[in-house]
Amino acid sequence: MATTTTMPPTKDDQLIFDASLLNSKPNIPTQFIWPEEEKATPDALQELHVPLIDISGFLSGDPKSTLEATRLISQACEKHGFFQVVNHGVDPGLIEEAHKLIDAFFSLPLPEKQRAQRVTGESCGYASSFTGRFTSRLPWKETLSFRFCSPTSVQDYFVRTLGPDYLRYGEAYQKYCEAMSELSLKIMELLGMSLGVGRAQFREFFESNDSIMRLNYYPPCQDPSLALGTGPHCDPTSLTILHQDDVGGLQVFSDGNWRTITPISNAFVVNIGDTFMALSNGRFKSCLHRAVVNSACARRSLAFFLCPETERVVTAPEGLVDSEHPRAYPDFTWPALLEFTQKHYRADMNTLDAFSKWIVRQTATTAAAN
């Protein structure tokens, strides 16, 4: 199994990512330089044509519109797992407020942001370029991640971690996560119909979800030809709903080429993650993607990662397993895959296969010990 060879740096030699200071230097530190085969290239600026799906008809119960939406989703997910949705019913004001608060948070002094510092091995908290996890191929970005799992979980996180002055953040992102969770469940209905297992199959599986919200901030970089905002990876989660600002930077690897998904202000980019690829028994794809940076301006995005409840067993429905489609992945729980990606493996295009081998070995070892 190929695992990351970079070990977390010690506290004494840990690099501090402060873009305002790094941009004053003529060259970016070597830790941020990516291998030639993974760097951004001009041809990647060509557009990846993904379906733009109007789901208003589906939301209103129109059979013809629903059938067309499921057809388009099926085509996209069998190829690369990416599509966009418009007329989704999410309040534009809620999206606008969520983006404003990204600016407000990441413009804070570094010590203030570090009050929410992510602990190594954990998935939530503030991270400045993941310098605590890796020593090379560092992403040129800052993030703030937090769990959404109850009617007050996000609000409680901000107040508990950063103090009562951040109640506004908690309230705004609680509402945003609730809207994303509901939109995710609607999309799960469409995915279930696309796979022929019915609209209730996956909605019920994710009804009470334990998801992750991430605020992404990509500062300008003096040499974007050497760096990446986020390296090539497949999301280990189930479903990602992304809202980009108008800067752009999302690229997807499809048909042997990197291609760009240009932002559309009223659209959400949706993509399948590894966990749902396992639920679909490999029929829908979790695809390699990355984020590039630029030297002119900062980029922001809102990423909601739908995840199952911790005790839910991820296993493909019987209707997706037969003699022509044997079970492709072992049963697992989402916390096991999350732990694997946080402590044992740097997410890439082989995460699910590497994890499957790891979980089989873990199960065999446990059985032998008993």
Coordinates of C-alpha atoms in Angstrom, one line a residue:
M1 CA 0.0 0.0 0.0
A2 CA 1.4 3.4 -1.0
T3 CA 1.3 5.8 2.0
T4 CA 2.6 9.3 2.4
T5 CA 6.3 9.4 3.3
T6 CA 6.2 12.9 4.8
M7 CA 6.1 13.0 8.6
P8 CA 4.7 15.9 10.6
P9 CA 7.5 18.4 11.6
T10 CA 8.4 18.9 15.2
K11 CA 7.1 22.0 17.0
D12 CA 10.6 23.6 16.8
D13 CA 11.0 23.4 13.0
Q14 CA 7.3 23.7 12.0
L15 CA 6.8 26.2 9.1
I16 CA 4.3 28.9 9.8
F17 CA 2.1 29.7 6.8
D18 CA 1.5 33.4 6.8
A19 CA 0.8 34.5 3.2
S20 CA 1.3 38.2 3.9
L21 CA 4.9 37.4 5.0
L22 CA 5.6 34.7 2.4
N23 CA 4.5 37.0 -0.4
S24 CA 7.1 39.6 0.6
K25 CA 9.8 37.1 -0.3
P26 CA 11.1 36.7 -3.9
N27 CA 10.7 32.9 -3.9
I28 CA 8.2 30.6 -2.2
P29 CA 9.6 28.1 0.3
T30 CA 10.5 24.7 -1.2
Q31 CA 7.9 23.0 0.9
F32 CA 5.2 24.6 -1.3
I33 CA 6.7 23.5 -4.7
W34 CA 4.9 20.6 -6.3
P35 CA 6.3 17.9 -8.6
E36 CA 6.3 18.8 -12.3
E37 CA 3.7 16.1 -13.1
E38 CA 1.2 17.7 -10.7
K39 CA 1.8 21.4 -11.3
A40 CA -0.8 23.6 -13.0
T41 CA -0.5 23.8 -16.8
P42 CA -2.1 26.3 -19.3
D43 CA -4.1 23.6 -21.1
A44 CA -6.0 22.9 -17.9
L45 CA -7.8 26.2 -18.3
Q46 CA -10.0 24.6 -20.9
E47 CA -13.5 24.0 -19.6
L48 CA -14.8 20.7 -18.3
H49 CA -18.3 20.4 -19.7
V50 CA -20.4 19.2 -16.8
P51 CA -24.2 19.2 -16.8
L52 CA -25.9 22.3 -15.4
I53 CA -29.0 20.7 -13.8
D54 CA -32.1 22.8 -13.0
I55 CA -33.7 21.0 -10.1
S56 CA -36.7 23.3 -9.6
G57 CA -38.9 20.8 -11.5
F58 CA -37.8 18.0 -9.3
L59 CA -38.3 20.0 -6.1
S60 CA -41.9 20.8 -7.3
G61 CA -42.6 17.2 -8.2
D62 CA -42.6 17.5 -12.0
P63 CA -42.1 13.9 -13.4
K64 CA -40.6 15.0 -16.7
S65 CA -38.0 17.3 -15.1
T66 CA -37.1 14.7 -12.5
L67 CA -36.5 12.1 -15.2
E68 CA -34.2 14.5 -17.1
A69 CA -32.3 15.4 -13.9
T70 CA -31.7 11.7 -13.1
R71 CA -30.5 11.0 -16.7
L72 CA -28.0 13.9 -16.6
I73 CA -26.8 12.9 -13.1
S74 CA -26.3 9.3 -14.1
Q75 CA -24.3 10.2 -17.2
A76 CA -22.0 12.6 -15.2
C77 CA -21.5 10.2 -12.3
E78 CA -20.6 7.2 -14.4
K79 CA -17.9 9.3 -16.1
H80 CA -16.4 11.7 -13.5
G81 CA -18.8 12.3 -10.7
F82 CA -19.2 16.1 -11.2
F83 CA -22.2 18.1 -12.0
Q84 CA -23.8 21.5 -11.1
V85 CA -27.2 22.4 -9.8
V86 CA -29.2 25.6 -10.2
N87 CA -32.6 26.7 -8.9
H88 CA -31.8 24.7 -5.8
G89 CA -33.9 26.8 -3.4
V90 CA -31.0 28.0 -1.2
D91 CA -31.4 31.6 -0.1
P92 CA -28.8 33.7 -2.0
G93 CA -28.5 36.0 1.1
L94 CA -27.4 33.0 3.1
I95 CA -24.6 32.2 0.6
E96 CA -23.6 35.9 0.5
E97 CA -23.3 36.1 4.3
A98 CA -21.3 32.8 4.4
H99 CA -18.7 34.3 1.9
K100 CA -18.5 37.6 3.8
L101 CA -17.7 35.7 7.0
I102 CA -14.9 33.8 5.2
D103 CA -13.3 37.2 4.5
A104 CA -13.9 38.3 8.1
F105 CA -12.3 35.2 9.6
F106 CA -9.3 34.8 7.5
S107 CA -8.4 38.5 7.7
L108 CA -8.0 38.1 11.5
P109 CA -4.5 38.2 13.0
L110 CA -2.8 34.8 12.9
P111 CA -2.8 34.3 16.7
E112 CA -6.6 34.9 16.8
K113 CA -7.2 32.2 14.1
Q114 CA -4.9 29.9 15.9
R115 CA -7.2 29.8 18.8
A116 CA -9.1 27.3 16.7
Q117 CA -5.9 25.4 15.7
R118 CA -6.5 21.9 14.3
V119 CA -5.0 19.2 16.4
T120 CA -2.8 16.7 14.4
G121 CA -4.9 13.7 13.5
E122 CA -8.2 15.6 13.8
S123 CA -10.4 16.7 10.9
C124 CA -11.7 19.9 12.3
G125 CA -10.3 23.3 13.3
Y126 CA -8.1 26.0 11.7
A127 CA -5.3 24.8 9.5
S128 CA -2.7 27.0 7.8
S129 CA -1.5 24.9 4.8
F130 CA -1.5 21.7 6.9
T131 CA 2.0 22.4 8.1
G132 CA 1.4 20.3 11.1
R133 CA 0.6 17.2 9.0
F134 CA 3.1 17.3 6.1
T135 CA 6.6 18.6 5.3
S136 CA 6.4 18.7 1.5
R137 CA 3.9 19.5 -1.3
L138 CA 2.1 21.9 1.1
P139 CA -1.1 23.5 -0.2
W140 CA -1.2 27.3 -0.5
K141 CA -4.3 27.9 1.6
E142 CA -5.9 28.3 5.0
T143 CA -9.0 26.4 6.1
L144 CA -11.5 26.3 8.9
S145 CA -13.4 23.0 9.3
F146 CA -16.2 22.1 11.8
R147 CA -18.7 19.4 12.3
F148 CA -22.4 19.6 11.5
C149 CA -24.4 17.0 13.4
S150 CA -27.1 18.6 15.5
P151 CA -29.3 21.7 15.5
T152 CA -26.7 23.7 17.5
S153 CA -23.4 21.9 16.8
V154 CA -21.9 24.6 14.6
Q155 CA -23.1 27.5 16.8
D156 CA -21.7 25.7 19.8
Y157 CA -18.4 25.1 18.1
F158 CA -17.7 28.8 17.4
V159 CA -18.7 30.0 20.8
R160 CA -16.8 27.2 22.6
T161 CA -13.7 27.5 20.5
L162 CA -13.4 31.3 19.7
G163 CA -15.7 32.9 22.3
P164 CA -19.1 34.6 22.5
D165 CA -18.0 37.3 20.0
Y166 CA -18.2 34.7 17.3
L167 CA -21.8 33.9 17.9
R168 CA -22.7 35.6 14.6
Y169 CA -20.4 33.2 12.7
G170 CA -22.0 30.2 14.5
E171 CA -25.5 31.3 13.7
A172 CA -24.8 32.0 10.0
Y173 CA -22.9 28.8 9.4
Q174 CA -25.4 26.7 11.3
K175 CA -28.1 27.9 8.9
Y176 CA -25.9 27.4 5.9
C177 CA -25.1 23.8 7.0
E178 CA -28.8 23.1 7.5
A179 CA -29.5 24.3 4.0
M180 CA -26.6 22.2 2.6
S181 CA -27.8 19.1 4.5
E182 CA -31.3 19.4 3.1
L183 CA -30.0 20.0 -0.4
S184 CA -27.7 17.0 0.0
L185 CA -30.7 14.8 0.9
K186 CA -32.6 16.0 -2.2
I187 CA -29.6 15.1 -4.3
M188 CA -29.4 11.7 -2.6
E189 CA -33.0 11.1 -3.8
L190 CA -31.9 11.9 -7.3
L191 CA -28.8 9.6 -7.0
G192 CA -31.0 6.8 -5.7
M193 CA -33.3 7.1 -8.7
S194 CA -30.4 7.3 -11.0
L195 CA -29.0 4.0 -9.7
G196 CA -32.4 2.4 -9.7
V197 CA -32.7 1.8 -6.0
G198 CA -35.5 4.3 -5.3
R199 CA -35.5 7.9 -4.0
A200 CA -35.7 6.8 -0.3
Q201 CA -32.7 4.5 -0.2
F202 CA -29.9 7.0 0.3
R203 CA -32.0 9.8 1.7
E204 CA -32.9 7.6 4.7
F205 CA -29.2 6.5 5.0
F206 CA -28.1 10.1 5.3
E207 CA -31.1 11.6 7.1
S208 CA -29.2 12.0 10.4
N209 CA -25.8 12.9 9.0
D210 CA -22.5 13.8 10.8
S211 CA -21.0 16.1 8.2
I212 CA -18.1 18.5 7.8
M213 CA -18.2 22.1 6.7
R214 CA -15.0 23.7 5.5
L215 CA -14.2 27.3 4.7
N216 CA -11.3 27.6 2.1
Y217 CA -9.2 30.6 1.6
Y218 CA -6.5 30.7 -1.1
P219 CA -4.2 33.8 -0.8
P220 CA -2.5 35.2 -3.8
C221 CA 0.8 33.4 -4.6
Q222 CA 3.8 35.1 -6.2
D223 CA 4.6 32.1 -8.3
P224 CA 1.4 30.0 -8.9
S225 CA 3.2 27.9 -11.6
L226 CA 5.0 26.1 -8.8
A227 CA 2.3 25.9 -6.1
L228 CA -1.2 24.4 -5.7
G229 CA -4.0 25.5 -3.5
T230 CA -5.1 21.9 -3.0
G231 CA -3.2 19.0 -4.4
P232 CA -4.8 16.2 -6.5
H233 CA -7.2 14.1 -4.4
C234 CA -10.5 12.4 -4.3
D235 CA -12.8 13.4 -1.5
P236 CA -13.1 10.5 1.0
T237 CA -16.5 11.8 2.1
S238 CA -19.9 10.9 0.5
L239 CA -20.9 14.0 -1.4
T240 CA -19.4 17.5 -1.7
I241 CA -21.5 20.6 -2.3
L242 CA -19.1 23.4 -3.3
H243 CA -19.9 27.1 -3.8
Q244 CA -17.1 29.0 -5.5
D245 CA -16.5 32.7 -5.5
D246 CA -16.0 34.4 -8.9
V247 CA -12.2 33.9 -9.0
G248 CA -12.1 30.2 -10.1
G249 CA -9.5 27.6 -9.5
L250 CA -11.3 24.2 -9.4
Q251 CA -9.9 21.7 -11.8
V252 CA -11.0 18.0 -12.5
F253 CA -9.0 15.2 -14.1
S254 CA -11.1 13.6 -16.7
D255 CA -10.2 11.6 -19.9
G256 CA -6.5 12.0 -19.1
N257 CA -6.6 15.8 -18.9
W258 CA -7.0 18.5 -16.2
R259 CA -10.0 20.7 -17.0
T260 CA -11.5 23.7 -15.2
I261 CA -15.0 24.2 -13.8
T262 CA -15.7 27.9 -14.2
P263 CA -17.7 29.5 -11.3
I264 CA -21.4 30.2 -11.8
S265 CA -22.7 32.5 -9.1
N266 CA -26.0 30.9 -8.6
A267 CA -24.8 27.2 -9.0
F268 CA -23.4 24.7 -6.6
V269 CA -20.7 22.2 -7.9
V270 CA -21.6 18.7 -6.7
N271 CA -19.2 15.8 -6.7
I272 CA -19.3 12.1 -5.6
G273 CA -16.9 11.1 -2.8
D274 CA -15.2 7.8 -2.0
T275 CA -17.8 6.8 0.5
F276 CA -20.6 7.1 -1.9
M277 CA -18.6 5.4 -4.6
A278 CA -18.5 2.4 -2.2
L279 CA -22.3 2.8 -1.6
S280 CA -22.9 2.7 -5.3
N281 CA -20.7 -0.4 -5.6
G282 CA -18.3 1.5 -7.8
R283 CA -20.9 2.5 -10.4
F284 CA -20.6 6.2 -9.7
K285 CA -17.1 7.7 -9.7
S286 CA -15.2 9.7 -7.2
C287 CA -12.9 11.7 -9.4
L288 CA -9.5 13.3 -8.9
H289 CA -9.6 17.1 -8.6
R290 CA -7.4 20.0 -7.3
A291 CA -7.4 23.8 -6.8
V292 CA -5.0 26.1 -8.4
V293 CA -4.0 29.6 -7.2
N294 CA -3.1 32.9 -8.9
S295 CA -0.9 35.9 -8.2
A296 CA -3.6 38.6 -8.5
C297 CA -6.3 37.9 -5.9
A298 CA -7.5 35.6 -3.2
R299 CA -10.0 32.8 -3.8
R300 CA -12.7 31.6 -1.4
S301 CA -15.0 28.6 -1.4
L302 CA -17.5 26.9 0.8
A303 CA -17.4 23.1 0.9
F304 CA -20.0 21.0 2.6
F305 CA -19.0 17.3 2.9
L306 CA -21.9 15.0 3.5
C307 CA -21.0 12.1 5.8
P308 CA -23.0 9.3 7.4
E309 CA -23.7 8.9 11.1
T310 CA -20.8 7.3 12.9
E311 CA -22.5 4.0 13.5
R312 CA -23.8 3.6 10.0
V313 CA -22.3 0.7 8.1
V314 CA -21.3 1.6 4.5
T315 CA -22.4 -1.2 2.3
A316 CA -23.9 -1.2 -1.2
P317 CA -27.7 -2.0 -1.4
E318 CA -28.5 -5.5 -2.6
G319 CA -30.0 -4.0 -5.8
L320 CA -26.5 -2.9 -6.9
V321 CA -24.8 -6.2 -6.2
D322 CA -25.2 -9.2 -8.6
S323 CA -23.2 -11.7 -10.6
E324 CA -22.1 -9.1 -13.1
H325 CA -21.4 -6.6 -10.3
P326 CA -19.9 -8.4 -7.3
R327 CA -19.3 -6.4 -4.1
A328 CA -16.4 -4.1 -4.9
Y329 CA -15.5 -2.9 -1.3
P330 CA -15.6 -4.3 2.2
D331 CA -18.1 -2.9 4.7
F332 CA -16.8 -0.1 6.8
T333 CA -17.9 2.9 8.9
W334 CA -17.1 6.5 8.0
P335 CA -15.0 7.1 11.2
A336 CA -12.7 4.3 10.1
L337 CA -12.1 5.9 6.7
L338 CA -11.7 9.3 8.2
E339 CA -9.1 8.0 10.7
F340 CA -7.3 6.4 7.8
T341 CA -7.0 9.6 5.9
Q342 CA -6.1 11.7 8.9
K343 CA -3.5 9.4 10.4
H344 CA -2.2 6.9 7.9
Y345 CA -2.7 8.1 4.3
R346 CA -2.6 11.4 2.4
A347 CA -5.8 11.4 0.3
D348 CA -5.3 10.8 -3.4
M349 CA -6.9 8.9 -6.3
N350 CA -6.2 5.6 -4.7
T351 CA -7.5 6.3 -1.2
L352 CA -10.5 3.9 -1.3
D353 CA -8.5 1.0 -2.7
A354 CA -5.7 1.6 -0.2
F355 CA -8.3 1.8 2.6
S356 CA -10.1 -1.3 1.5
K357 CA -6.8 -3.3 1.7
W358 CA -6.1 -1.8 5.1
I359 CA -9.5 -2.5 6.6
V360 CA -9.4 -6.1 5.3
R361 CA -6.0 -6.5 7.1
Q362 CA -7.3 -4.9 10.2
T363 CA -10.3 -7.2 10.3
A364 CA -8.1 -10.3 9.7
T365 CA -5.7 -9.2 12.5
T366 CA -8.6 -8.8 14.9
A367 CA -10.1 -12.1 14.0
A368 CA -6.8 -13.9 14.5
A369 CA -6.3 -12.3 17.9
N370 CA -9.7 -13.6 19.0

